[in-house]
Short mmCIF file of C-alpha atoms and ligand atoms in Angstrom, two decimals:
data_model
loop_
_atom_site.label_atom_id
_atom_site.label_comp_id
_atom_site.label_asym_id
_atom_site.label_seq_id
_atom_site.Cartn_x
_atom_site.Cartn_y
_atom_site.Cartn_z
CA MET A 6 0.00 0.00 0.00
CA PRO A 7 1.42 3.46 -0.89
CA ILE A 8 1.81 5.79 2.06
CA ASP A 9 -0.59 8.71 2.44
CA ILE A 10 1.83 11.60 2.04
CA LYS A 11 -0.63 14.20 3.37
CA THR A 12 -1.02 12.33 6.65
CA TYR A 13 2.72 11.70 6.83
CA LEU A 14 3.47 15.41 6.31
CA ALA A 15 0.86 16.51 8.85
CA ARG A 16 2.24 14.15 11.54
CA LYS A 17 5.82 15.18 10.97
CA LYS A 18 4.92 18.87 10.85
CA GLU A 19 3.27 18.53 14.23
CA LEU A 20 6.41 16.97 15.70
CA ILE A 21 8.63 19.68 14.21
CA ASP A 22 6.31 22.44 15.42
CA LYS A 23 6.39 21.05 18.97
CA THR A 24 10.17 20.82 18.82
CA LEU A 25 10.49 24.39 17.58
CA ASP A 26 8.18 25.63 20.30
CA LYS A 27 10.49 24.12 22.92
CA LEU A 28 13.70 25.30 21.24
CA VAL A 29 12.81 28.98 20.87
CA PRO A 30 12.33 31.15 23.99
CA PRO A 31 8.78 32.33 24.77
CA ALA A 32 7.65 35.53 23.06
CA LYS A 33 7.69 37.34 26.40
CA ALA A 34 11.25 36.35 27.33
CA PHE A 35 13.54 39.37 27.60
CA PRO A 36 14.30 41.04 25.18
CA ALA A 37 10.72 40.35 24.15
CA SER A 38 10.65 42.31 20.88
CA VAL A 39 13.14 40.02 19.15
CA HIS A 40 11.60 36.80 20.48
CA GLU A 41 8.16 37.94 19.40
CA ALA A 42 9.38 38.73 15.88
CA MET A 43 11.24 35.41 15.63
CA ARG A 44 8.18 33.45 16.70
CA TYR A 45 5.88 35.49 14.47
CA SER A 46 7.72 34.33 11.36
CA LEU A 47 8.59 30.87 12.62
CA PHE A 48 4.99 29.94 13.44
CA ALA A 49 3.35 31.47 10.40
CA GLY A 50 2.46 28.09 8.88
CA GLY A 51 5.59 26.96 7.04
CA LYS A 52 5.44 23.50 5.51
CA ARG A 53 8.59 22.32 7.37
CA VAL A 54 9.86 20.66 4.18
CA ARG A 55 13.55 20.75 5.18
CA PRO A 56 13.24 19.10 8.62
CA ILE A 57 10.81 16.57 7.17
CA LEU A 58 13.30 15.67 4.43
CA ALA A 59 16.00 15.15 7.08
CA VAL A 60 13.72 12.89 9.11
CA ALA A 61 12.53 10.95 6.04
CA ALA A 62 16.14 10.40 4.90
CA ALA A 63 17.10 9.02 8.32
CA GLU A 64 14.00 6.81 8.35
CA ALA A 65 14.91 5.50 4.90
CA LEU A 66 18.05 4.13 6.57
CA GLY A 67 16.08 2.59 9.41
CA ALA A 68 17.07 5.11 12.09
CA LYS A 69 14.92 6.27 15.00
CA THR A 70 14.56 10.00 14.62
CA ALA A 71 13.62 11.51 18.01
CA ASP A 72 17.14 12.88 18.49
CA LEU A 73 17.17 14.29 14.96
CA LEU A 74 14.29 16.67 15.69
CA PRO A 75 16.36 19.50 17.22
CA ILE A 76 18.68 19.26 14.21
CA GLY A 77 15.66 19.46 11.91
CA GLY A 78 14.46 22.42 13.98
CA SER A 79 17.75 24.19 13.35
CA LEU A 80 17.26 23.75 9.58
CA GLU A 81 13.87 25.43 9.90
CA LEU A 82 15.34 28.32 11.92
CA ILE A 83 17.88 28.95 9.16
CA HIS A 84 15.23 28.70 6.46
CA THR A 85 12.98 31.16 8.32
CA TYR A 86 15.86 33.62 8.79
CA SER A 87 16.52 33.49 5.05
CA LEU A 88 12.88 34.27 4.28
CA ILE A 89 12.80 37.22 6.71
CA HIS A 90 15.96 38.72 5.22
CA ASP A 91 14.89 37.94 1.66
CA ASP A 92 11.68 39.93 2.21
CA LEU A 93 13.49 43.08 3.40
CA PRO A 94 13.28 46.26 1.30
CA ALA A 95 17.01 45.98 0.52
CA MET A 96 16.42 42.54 -0.97
CA ASP A 97 13.13 41.36 -2.50
CA ASP A 98 10.98 43.97 -0.75
CA ASP A 99 7.91 41.82 -0.16
CA ASP A 100 4.87 42.62 1.96
CA PHE A 101 3.41 39.13 2.37
CA ARG A 102 4.87 35.82 3.39
CA ARG A 103 3.25 32.64 4.63
CA GLY A 104 -0.10 34.39 4.31
CA ARG A 105 0.62 37.32 6.61
CA ALA A 106 2.51 40.61 6.68
CA THR A 107 6.27 40.07 6.35
CA CYS A 108 8.34 40.41 9.50
CA HIS A 109 9.62 43.92 8.69
CA LYS A 110 6.11 45.11 7.77
CA LYS A 111 4.87 43.99 11.17
CA PHE A 112 7.84 44.87 13.41
CA GLY A 113 10.00 47.29 11.41
CA GLU A 114 13.23 46.70 9.52
CA ALA A 115 15.68 46.73 12.40
CA ALA A 116 13.63 44.20 14.35
CA ALA A 117 13.32 41.96 11.28
CA ILE A 118 17.08 42.03 10.64
CA LEU A 119 17.73 41.15 14.27
CA ALA A 120 15.07 38.43 14.31
CA GLY A 121 16.78 36.85 11.29
CA ASP A 122 20.18 37.15 12.97
CA GLY A 123 18.73 35.63 16.13
CA LEU A 124 17.26 32.65 14.27
CA LEU A 125 20.43 31.95 12.30
CA THR A 126 22.64 32.12 15.37
CA MET A 127 20.26 30.09 17.51
CA ALA A 128 20.41 27.28 14.95
CA PHE A 129 24.13 26.82 15.64
CA GLU A 130 23.65 27.27 19.39
CA ILE A 131 21.24 24.30 19.26
CA LEU A 132 23.47 22.22 17.00
CA SER A 133 26.43 22.63 19.33
CA ASP A 134 24.51 22.09 22.58
CA PRO A 135 25.41 18.68 24.04
CA ARG A 136 22.46 18.85 26.48
CA ARG A 137 20.04 18.85 23.55
CA LEU A 138 21.93 16.40 21.38
CA GLU A 139 23.65 14.07 23.82
CA ALA A 140 22.60 10.99 21.83
CA VAL A 141 24.54 12.16 18.75
CA PRO A 142 28.31 11.51 18.92
CA ALA A 143 30.45 14.67 18.66
CA ASN A 144 32.18 13.68 15.40
CA ARG A 145 28.84 13.13 13.69
CA LEU A 146 27.53 16.41 15.04
CA ILE A 147 30.55 18.27 13.68
CA ALA A 148 29.95 16.73 10.23
CA ILE A 149 26.32 17.84 10.46
CA ILE A 150 27.27 21.38 11.50
CA LYS A 151 29.75 21.57 8.62
CA GLU A 152 27.08 20.38 6.20
CA ILE A 153 24.54 22.95 7.36
CA SER A 154 26.94 25.88 7.61
CA THR A 155 28.40 25.23 4.15
CA ALA A 156 24.96 24.97 2.58
CA SER A 157 23.77 28.19 4.27
CA GLY A 158 26.87 30.28 3.58
CA VAL A 159 28.50 31.89 0.56
CA CYS A 160 29.11 28.52 -1.10
CA GLY A 161 25.40 27.81 -0.78
CA MET A 162 22.32 29.88 0.01
CA VAL A 163 24.02 33.26 0.56
CA GLY A 164 26.00 32.85 -2.70
CA GLY A 165 22.80 32.02 -4.58
CA GLN A 166 21.07 35.03 -3.09
CA VAL A 167 23.96 37.32 -4.12
CA VAL A 168 23.83 36.18 -7.76
CA ASP A 169 20.03 36.40 -7.71
CA MET A 170 20.15 40.00 -6.48
CA GLU A 171 22.82 40.95 -9.00
CA SER A 172 20.88 39.37 -11.86
CA GLU A 173 17.65 41.28 -11.34
CA GLY A 174 16.49 43.00 -14.52
CA LYS A 175 19.44 41.58 -16.48
CA GLU A 176 19.51 39.11 -19.34
CA VAL A 177 20.89 36.11 -17.50
CA ASP A 178 21.79 32.90 -19.29
CA PHE A 179 20.53 29.47 -18.28
CA PRO A 180 23.72 28.40 -16.42
CA THR A 181 23.34 31.49 -14.22
CA LEU A 182 19.71 30.59 -13.48
CA GLU A 183 20.85 27.07 -12.62
CA TYR A 184 23.50 28.45 -10.28
CA ILE A 185 20.91 30.62 -8.53
CA HIS A 186 18.46 27.73 -8.14
CA THR A 187 20.97 25.15 -6.96
CA HIS A 188 22.49 27.55 -4.43
CA LYS A 189 19.69 29.79 -3.20
CA THR A 190 17.15 27.02 -2.66
CA GLY A 191 18.80 23.75 -3.60
CA ALA A 192 21.75 23.84 -1.22
CA LEU A 193 19.72 23.80 2.00
CA ILE A 194 17.34 21.15 0.66
CA ARG A 195 20.26 18.93 -0.38
CA ALA A 196 21.86 19.53 3.02
CA SER A 197 18.64 18.58 4.80
CA VAL A 198 18.65 15.16 3.14
CA ARG A 199 22.38 14.71 3.77
CA VAL A 200 21.98 15.68 7.42
CA GLY A 201 19.42 12.90 7.85
CA ALA A 202 21.88 10.55 6.13
CA LEU A 203 24.79 11.63 8.35
CA TYR A 204 22.67 11.27 11.47
CA ALA A 205 21.65 7.74 10.42
CA ARG A 206 25.25 6.76 9.59
CA ALA A 207 24.66 6.18 5.89
CA GLY A 208 27.25 4.08 4.08
CA LYS A 209 29.18 5.71 1.22
CA ARG A 210 26.87 4.47 -1.54
CA GLN A 211 23.75 5.32 0.42
CA PHE A 212 25.12 8.80 1.08
CA THR A 213 25.84 9.37 -2.61
CA ALA A 214 22.38 8.12 -3.60
CA LEU A 215 20.70 10.39 -1.04
CA THR A 216 22.82 13.31 -2.21
CA HIS A 217 21.58 12.77 -5.78
CA TYR A 218 18.03 12.53 -4.44
CA GLY A 219 18.45 15.80 -2.48
CA GLU A 220 19.87 17.66 -5.47
CA ARG A 221 17.02 16.58 -7.71
CA VAL A 222 14.34 17.32 -5.14
CA GLY A 223 15.90 20.76 -4.59
CA LEU A 224 15.73 21.54 -8.29
CA ALA A 225 12.20 20.15 -8.67
CA PHE A 226 11.13 22.24 -5.66
CA GLN A 227 12.48 25.42 -7.20
CA ILE A 228 10.99 24.80 -10.66
CA ALA A 229 7.64 24.23 -8.91
CA ASP A 230 8.16 27.49 -7.02
CA ASP A 231 8.80 29.34 -10.29
CA ILE A 232 5.61 27.84 -11.74
CA LEU A 233 3.58 28.73 -8.64
CA ASP A 234 4.76 32.32 -8.93
CA VAL A 235 2.87 32.42 -12.25
CA THR A 236 -0.07 30.09 -11.67
CA GLY A 237 -0.52 30.06 -7.87
CA ARG A 238 -3.33 31.67 -5.91
CA GLN A 239 -2.30 34.26 -3.34
CA GLU A 240 -4.50 32.62 -0.65
CA GLU A 241 -2.62 29.38 -1.21
CA ILE A 242 0.96 30.48 -1.76
CA GLY A 243 0.73 33.07 1.00
CA LYS A 244 2.64 35.73 -0.94
CA ASP A 245 2.13 37.97 -3.95
CA VAL A 246 1.66 36.17 -7.28
CA GLY A 247 3.78 37.27 -10.25
CA SER A 248 6.53 38.89 -8.21
CA ASP A 249 9.33 37.26 -10.26
CA ILE A 250 8.08 38.84 -13.48
CA ARG A 251 7.56 42.25 -11.83
CA LYS A 252 11.13 42.18 -10.52
CA GLY A 253 12.51 41.15 -13.89
CA LYS A 254 13.71 37.79 -12.59
CA LYS A 255 14.50 34.98 -14.98
CA THR A 256 12.77 31.74 -14.04
CA PHE A 257 12.15 28.31 -15.56
CA PRO A 258 8.85 29.45 -17.13
CA SER A 259 10.52 32.52 -18.61
CA PHE A 260 13.08 30.29 -20.32
CA TYR A 261 10.90 27.35 -21.27
CA GLY A 262 7.24 28.34 -20.85
CA LEU A 263 4.83 26.78 -18.36
CA GLU A 264 4.15 23.45 -20.03
CA GLU A 265 7.80 22.60 -20.62
CA SER A 266 8.67 23.71 -17.06
CA ARG A 267 5.99 21.40 -15.66
CA LYS A 268 7.38 18.57 -17.76
CA ARG A 269 10.90 19.24 -16.55
CA ALA A 270 9.83 19.42 -12.91
CA ALA A 271 8.12 16.04 -13.23
CA GLU A 272 11.18 14.55 -14.95
CA VAL A 273 13.53 15.82 -12.25
CA ALA A 274 11.21 14.42 -9.55
CA ASP A 275 11.24 11.04 -11.33
CA LYS A 276 15.04 11.15 -11.36
CA ALA A 277 14.99 11.84 -7.62
CA VAL A 278 12.92 8.69 -7.13
CA GLU A 279 15.32 6.76 -9.39
CA ALA A 280 18.19 7.68 -7.11
CA LEU A 281 16.48 5.63 -4.37
CA GLN A 282 16.52 2.38 -6.32
CA GLY A 283 18.72 0.62 -3.79
CA PHE A 284 16.39 1.47 -0.90
CA GLY A 285 13.42 -0.52 0.38
CA ARG A 286 9.96 0.45 1.55
CA ALA A 287 11.41 2.60 4.34
CA ALA A 288 12.27 5.14 1.62
CA ASP A 289 8.65 5.42 0.43
CA PRO A 290 8.11 8.74 2.26
CA LEU A 291 11.10 10.18 0.36
CA ARG A 292 9.64 8.88 -2.91
CA GLU A 293 6.26 10.43 -2.16
CA LEU A 294 7.91 13.67 -1.04
CA ALA A 295 9.57 14.03 -4.45
CA LYS A 296 6.15 13.80 -6.11
CA TYR A 297 4.55 16.10 -3.55
CA VAL A 298 7.19 18.79 -4.12
CA VAL A 299 6.20 19.20 -7.77
CA ASN A 300 2.45 18.87 -7.27
CA ARG A 301 2.14 21.19 -4.29
CA VAL A 302 -0.13 24.25 -4.39
CA ASN A 303 1.84 26.28 -1.86
C1 LIG B 407 18.63 36.14 2.64
C2 LIG B 407 20.75 34.77 2.60
C3 LIG B 407 19.37 34.95 2.19
C4 LIG B 407 18.82 34.03 1.40
C5 LIG B 407 17.46 34.00 0.97
C6 LIG B 407 15.57 31.07 0.45
C7 LIG B 407 15.90 32.42 -0.04
C8 LIG B 407 17.29 32.85 0.03
C9 LIG B 407 14.97 33.24 -0.51
C10 LIG B 407 13.56 32.91 -0.61
C11 LIG B 407 13.03 33.35 -1.90
C12 LIG B 407 12.22 32.32 -2.49
C13 LIG B 407 10.77 32.53 -2.50
C14 LIG B 407 12.79 31.23 -2.98
C15 LIG B 407 12.02 30.18 -3.61
C16 LIG B 407 12.06 28.86 -2.93
C17 LIG B 407 11.75 28.97 -1.50
C18 LIG B 407 12.88 28.91 -0.59
C19 LIG B 407 10.48 29.06 -1.12
C20 LIG B 407 10.05 29.12 0.26
O1 LIG B 407 10.24 27.87 0.87
P1 LIG B 407 9.00 26.97 1.33
O2 LIG B 407 8.05 26.80 0.19
O3 LIG B 407 8.35 27.94 2.40
O4 LIG B 407 9.53 25.74 1.97
P2 LIG B 407 7.55 27.63 3.74
O5 LIG B 407 6.84 28.92 4.06
O6 LIG B 407 6.61 26.49 3.52
O7 LIG B 407 8.59 27.30 4.75
#
């Protein structure tokens, strides 16, 4: 019987949300303004795709994942920081995110910058806290921290964001678009899968296969995001529709049109599933996640 991906996602999201609630100080904790802003964006209804990918990758290798949850939580903190900063007037200048006013619209720019800084830094505080992660041996934790920091930094998400910003309104070629996609969005998604693999002590071949899976899911996710920017409904995607075109950003649909982009997204998702050939039924959630990523409506 195929797994019901909607139920799987809902159950995992609940676990991640509970973990995040414990990891992040209460909104009233001093200094309250920053904690309130952090929580406002963190609990605005994100899908928790990155932590869920980490958990599903570890499960595919037969691992128990309770001790992976704080690590998954740290991935979500970094992702949320990137969204808050991406929405700032100096970057994408967006008013809506996850269906509500962006962090800077609600709390002001300085508070939003600091909330992002707080989330990013807290992620590494959690990852290096032996009280929270005592079940994970130090050498494995260091490999996980290296994976996450590399994917979030200039060789990953920050680098992708830089090239994205510098390309706005310019005629970029397809390799540049690929660089932006694989770095801005793909790097953290790939890292999420690899973190689950590292946690579960994947063998070399399993690690390579999961890396290929993560890369393909990352690309499929971003092509789907490009498509949703054209075809999505604001109530569903939780942000303004058509913002890529307005900002003069090159996307998959602007290179290939909608139909071809949809075809490519489906092909890349199929390739992600192919990468899991050597895995058994325990990898079914990963397989279903690859399909979900391209068929999602938000
Ligand atoms: C500011 C360093 C820095 C980086 C920002 C991730 C990012 C880089 C910008 C976000 C811009 C954007 C809309 C990218 C498209 C793909 C993406 C990351 C979408 C949002 O992720 P979801 O769909 O969001 O997982 P939720 O709200 O469900 O968590």
